[in-house]
Amino acid sequence: MNKAVLISIKPHWCKLILSGMKTIEVRKTRPKLKPPFKVYIYCTENESWEVIFRQTGRQQMNGKVIGEFVCDDVRRIGPEYCIIKEDIASAITGSCLTVQQVRNYAGWKSGLSYVDLKDLYSWHISNLKIYDKPRSLHAFCRFDFQSMNGTNICGNTKCENYIPSDSWMQPPECAIDGCYLKYPPQSWCYATERMDE
């Protein structure tokens, strides 16, 4: 498992993953990786974890990478599953979502043509590992980031996004504004752990 992804999850859902109740993550897209692959869990910052702190004694987790899991299976959930209620209920077992929540998330509204209805994907959560000390987003990067002397400047000359400078006094640039993660992904992104952290 060389390649991995970093996924943004709201605190409410992180709590359910921590408890072991949530074993399926439903998303509109999936990585182009063959399972099994590693998934780092980034807990978003929009809710309070105060109750969880008291219950588990864990540190502040909002805005941190709190753990990882192995996605050992990704299954397509197509709109045809909604024809028979038992089919969709079976497909989302372990997601802690209702059938209506899944329909709303997917945008499966009555009156739309079948070709306009998009698929969803269930990512199976296995081998969950919660970090004792949550990690900063800066401990992860995209592509093959190679820090220059511990900075956020990438020195990977083999990267297609690398732009060399005209002067040895100026650092190189990046065509995509850097491989280090400044902001969490809206949903998920390919990521690896930074070797210099």
Short mmCIF file of C-alpha atoms in Angstrom, two decimals:
data_model
loop_
_atom_site.label_atom_id
_atom_site.label_comp_id
_atom_site.label_asym_id
_atom_site.label_seq_id
_atom_site.Cartn_x
_atom_site.Cartn_y
_atom_site.Cartn_z
CA MET A 1 0.00 0.00 0.00
CA ASN A 2 2.19 2.85 -1.23
CA LYS A 3 -0.52 5.24 -2.32
CA ALA A 4 -3.03 6.63 0.13
CA VAL A 5 -5.73 9.27 0.43
CA LEU A 6 -6.64 11.87 3.03
CA ILE A 7 -10.37 12.21 3.62
CA SER A 8 -12.24 15.06 5.36
CA ILE A 9 -14.93 13.86 7.75
CA LYS A 10 -17.19 15.94 10.01
CA PRO A 11 -16.75 15.40 13.78
CA HIS A 12 -20.18 13.76 14.18
CA TRP A 13 -19.21 11.03 11.69
CA CYS A 14 -15.69 10.76 13.17
CA LYS A 15 -17.31 9.99 16.52
CA LEU A 16 -19.27 7.14 14.94
CA ILE A 17 -16.13 5.79 13.27
CA LEU A 18 -14.26 5.97 16.60
CA SER A 19 -17.04 4.04 18.29
CA GLY A 20 -16.94 1.31 15.64
CA MET A 21 -20.56 1.92 14.62
CA LYS A 22 -19.69 3.43 11.24
CA THR A 23 -17.90 0.90 9.02
CA ILE A 24 -18.86 2.37 5.63
CA GLU A 25 -18.06 5.85 4.30
CA VAL A 26 -20.35 6.89 1.43
CA ARG A 27 -18.85 9.28 -1.12
CA LYS A 28 -19.73 10.63 -4.57
CA THR A 29 -16.33 9.66 -5.95
CA ARG A 30 -13.63 7.10 -5.34
CA PRO A 31 -9.87 7.05 -5.78
CA LYS A 32 -8.33 5.38 -8.79
CA LEU A 33 -6.61 2.96 -6.45
CA LYS A 34 -7.19 -0.74 -6.23
CA PRO A 35 -8.14 -1.80 -2.67
CA PRO A 36 -6.66 -2.21 -0.20
CA PHE A 37 -5.36 1.33 0.27
CA LYS A 38 -4.69 3.52 3.31
CA VAL A 39 -7.03 6.38 4.21
CA TYR A 40 -6.00 9.14 6.64
CA ILE A 41 -8.93 10.68 8.56
CA TYR A 42 -8.98 14.48 8.78
CA CYS A 43 -11.56 15.71 11.32
CA THR A 44 -13.10 18.97 10.11
CA GLU A 45 -13.48 21.98 12.39
CA ASN A 46 -17.17 22.78 12.32
CA GLU A 47 -18.50 21.05 15.45
CA SER A 48 -17.54 20.73 19.12
CA TRP A 49 -15.83 17.64 20.49
CA GLU A 50 -16.35 18.61 24.13
CA VAL A 51 -18.49 15.56 24.93
CA ILE A 52 -16.01 13.22 23.26
CA PHE A 53 -13.13 14.72 25.26
CA ARG A 54 -14.92 13.96 28.51
CA GLN A 55 -15.88 10.45 27.41
CA THR A 56 -12.57 9.36 25.91
CA GLY A 57 -10.00 11.70 27.44
CA ARG A 58 -8.67 12.36 23.93
CA GLN A 59 -7.03 15.60 22.86
CA GLN A 60 -8.51 18.27 20.62
CA MET A 61 -9.19 16.64 17.26
CA ASN A 62 -10.88 19.34 15.17
CA GLY A 63 -8.66 20.37 12.29
CA LYS A 64 -6.32 17.41 12.81
CA VAL A 65 -5.60 14.05 11.23
CA ILE A 66 -6.97 11.76 13.94
CA GLY A 67 -6.25 8.32 12.55
CA GLU A 68 -6.22 6.03 9.58
CA PHE A 69 -7.96 2.98 8.20
CA VAL A 70 -7.53 0.53 5.39
CA CYS A 71 -10.19 0.70 2.71
CA ASP A 72 -10.33 -2.94 1.70
CA ASP A 73 -13.38 -2.66 -0.56
CA VAL A 74 -15.12 0.02 -2.62
CA ARG A 75 -18.58 -0.74 -3.94
CA ARG A 76 -20.72 1.17 -6.37
CA ILE A 77 -24.16 2.24 -5.15
CA GLY A 78 -26.23 3.07 -8.22
CA PRO A 79 -29.62 4.76 -8.34
CA GLU A 80 -31.16 1.44 -9.39
CA TYR A 81 -30.70 0.35 -5.75
CA CYS A 82 -33.53 2.75 -4.81
CA ILE A 83 -36.11 0.77 -6.77
CA ILE A 84 -36.28 -1.84 -4.01
CA LYS A 85 -35.94 -0.35 -0.52
CA GLU A 86 -34.21 -3.47 0.83
CA ASP A 87 -31.48 -3.17 -1.83
CA ILE A 88 -30.48 0.37 -0.87
CA ALA A 89 -30.77 -0.42 2.86
CA SER A 90 -28.45 -3.39 2.38
CA ALA A 91 -25.97 -1.35 0.29
CA ILE A 92 -25.64 1.34 2.99
CA THR A 93 -25.54 -0.94 6.05
CA GLY A 94 -22.75 0.30 8.31
CA SER A 95 -22.86 3.88 6.98
CA CYS A 96 -25.11 5.19 9.80
CA LEU A 97 -27.15 6.93 7.10
CA THR A 98 -30.84 6.63 6.35
CA VAL A 99 -32.08 5.84 2.86
CA GLN A 100 -33.43 9.40 2.61
CA GLN A 101 -30.06 10.90 3.62
CA VAL A 102 -28.36 8.86 0.89
CA ARG A 103 -30.92 9.96 -1.71
CA ASN A 104 -30.50 13.61 -0.69
CA TYR A 105 -26.70 13.37 -0.73
CA ALA A 106 -26.71 11.74 -4.18
CA GLY A 107 -29.32 14.15 -5.53
CA TRP A 108 -31.58 11.28 -6.56
CA LYS A 109 -34.82 13.20 -6.96
CA SER A 110 -37.94 11.88 -8.57
CA GLY A 111 -38.56 13.32 -12.01
CA LEU A 112 -34.90 13.24 -13.05
CA SER A 113 -33.98 11.03 -15.96
CA TYR A 114 -32.05 7.89 -15.05
CA VAL A 115 -28.94 9.08 -16.94
CA ASP A 116 -28.82 12.24 -14.78
CA LEU A 117 -28.62 10.20 -11.56
CA LYS A 118 -25.03 9.79 -10.38
CA ASP A 119 -23.52 6.79 -8.62
CA LEU A 120 -22.26 6.78 -5.05
CA TYR A 121 -19.46 4.64 -3.62
CA SER A 122 -19.20 2.88 -0.29
CA TRP A 123 -15.68 2.75 1.14
CA HIS A 124 -15.33 -0.09 3.64
CA ILE A 125 -13.48 0.84 6.84
CA SER A 126 -11.17 -1.85 8.22
CA ASN A 127 -8.07 -1.94 10.45
CA LEU A 128 -8.99 1.36 12.08
CA LYS A 129 -6.12 3.01 13.95
CA ILE A 130 -6.76 6.13 16.04
CA TYR A 131 -3.67 8.19 16.84
CA ASP A 132 -2.87 8.84 20.51
CA LYS A 133 -1.75 12.30 19.45
CA PRO A 134 -3.67 13.83 16.50
CA ARG A 135 -1.40 14.99 13.68
CA SER A 136 -1.20 18.28 11.84
CA LEU A 137 -2.30 18.48 8.23
CA HIS A 138 1.24 19.66 7.43
CA ALA A 139 2.53 16.13 8.21
CA PHE A 140 1.02 15.04 4.86
CA CYS A 141 1.60 16.00 1.25
CA ARG A 142 0.34 15.33 -2.25
CA PHE A 143 2.34 13.73 -5.08
CA ASP A 144 6.00 13.20 -4.23
CA PHE A 145 6.87 16.24 -2.12
CA GLN A 146 10.55 16.51 -1.21
CA SER A 147 11.23 19.31 1.23
CA MET A 148 14.22 21.56 0.67
CA ASN A 149 16.03 21.88 4.02
CA GLY A 150 12.84 21.39 6.08
CA THR A 151 10.89 24.13 4.26
CA ASN A 152 7.57 23.95 2.43
CA ILE A 153 9.45 24.37 -0.85
CA CYS A 154 9.59 21.21 -2.94
CA GLY A 155 12.88 20.23 -4.48
CA ASN A 156 11.64 17.24 -6.46
CA THR A 157 13.25 17.90 -9.83
CA LYS A 158 11.55 14.83 -11.33
CA CYS A 159 8.04 16.16 -10.64
CA GLU A 160 6.08 17.38 -13.68
CA ASN A 161 4.99 20.45 -11.63
CA TYR A 162 8.55 21.50 -10.74
CA ILE A 163 9.60 24.89 -12.17
CA PRO A 164 13.31 25.59 -11.75
CA SER A 165 14.38 29.15 -10.98
CA ASP A 166 16.68 31.21 -13.17
CA SER A 167 18.93 32.04 -10.23
CA TRP A 168 20.50 29.98 -7.46
CA MET A 169 19.36 32.79 -5.11
CA GLN A 170 15.69 32.07 -5.86
CA PRO A 171 13.95 28.82 -4.85
CA PRO A 172 12.19 26.72 -7.46
CA GLU A 173 8.45 27.11 -7.92
CA CYS A 174 5.54 24.75 -8.30
CA ALA A 175 2.96 24.82 -11.07
CA ILE A 176 0.22 23.75 -8.66
CA ASP A 177 1.15 26.01 -5.73
CA GLY A 178 2.89 23.29 -3.76
CA CYS A 179 2.41 19.66 -2.90
CA TYR A 180 2.31 20.21 0.83
CA LEU A 181 -1.22 20.40 2.18
CA LYS A 182 -2.16 23.92 3.23
CA TYR A 183 -5.88 23.22 3.38
CA PRO A 184 -7.89 20.05 3.90
CA PRO A 185 -9.60 18.58 0.85
CA GLN A 186 -13.29 19.31 0.31
CA SER A 187 -13.90 15.56 0.14
CA TRP A 188 -10.61 13.65 -0.26
CA CYS A 189 -7.27 13.87 -2.04
CA TYR A 190 -4.33 11.60 -2.72
CA ALA A 191 -1.76 12.02 0.05
CA THR A 192 1.29 10.52 1.67
CA GLU A 193 3.10 11.16 4.92
CA ARG A 194 5.91 13.68 4.66
CA MET A 195 9.24 12.00 5.25
CA ASP A 196 10.77 15.16 6.73
CA GLU A 197 8.18 15.47 9.53
#
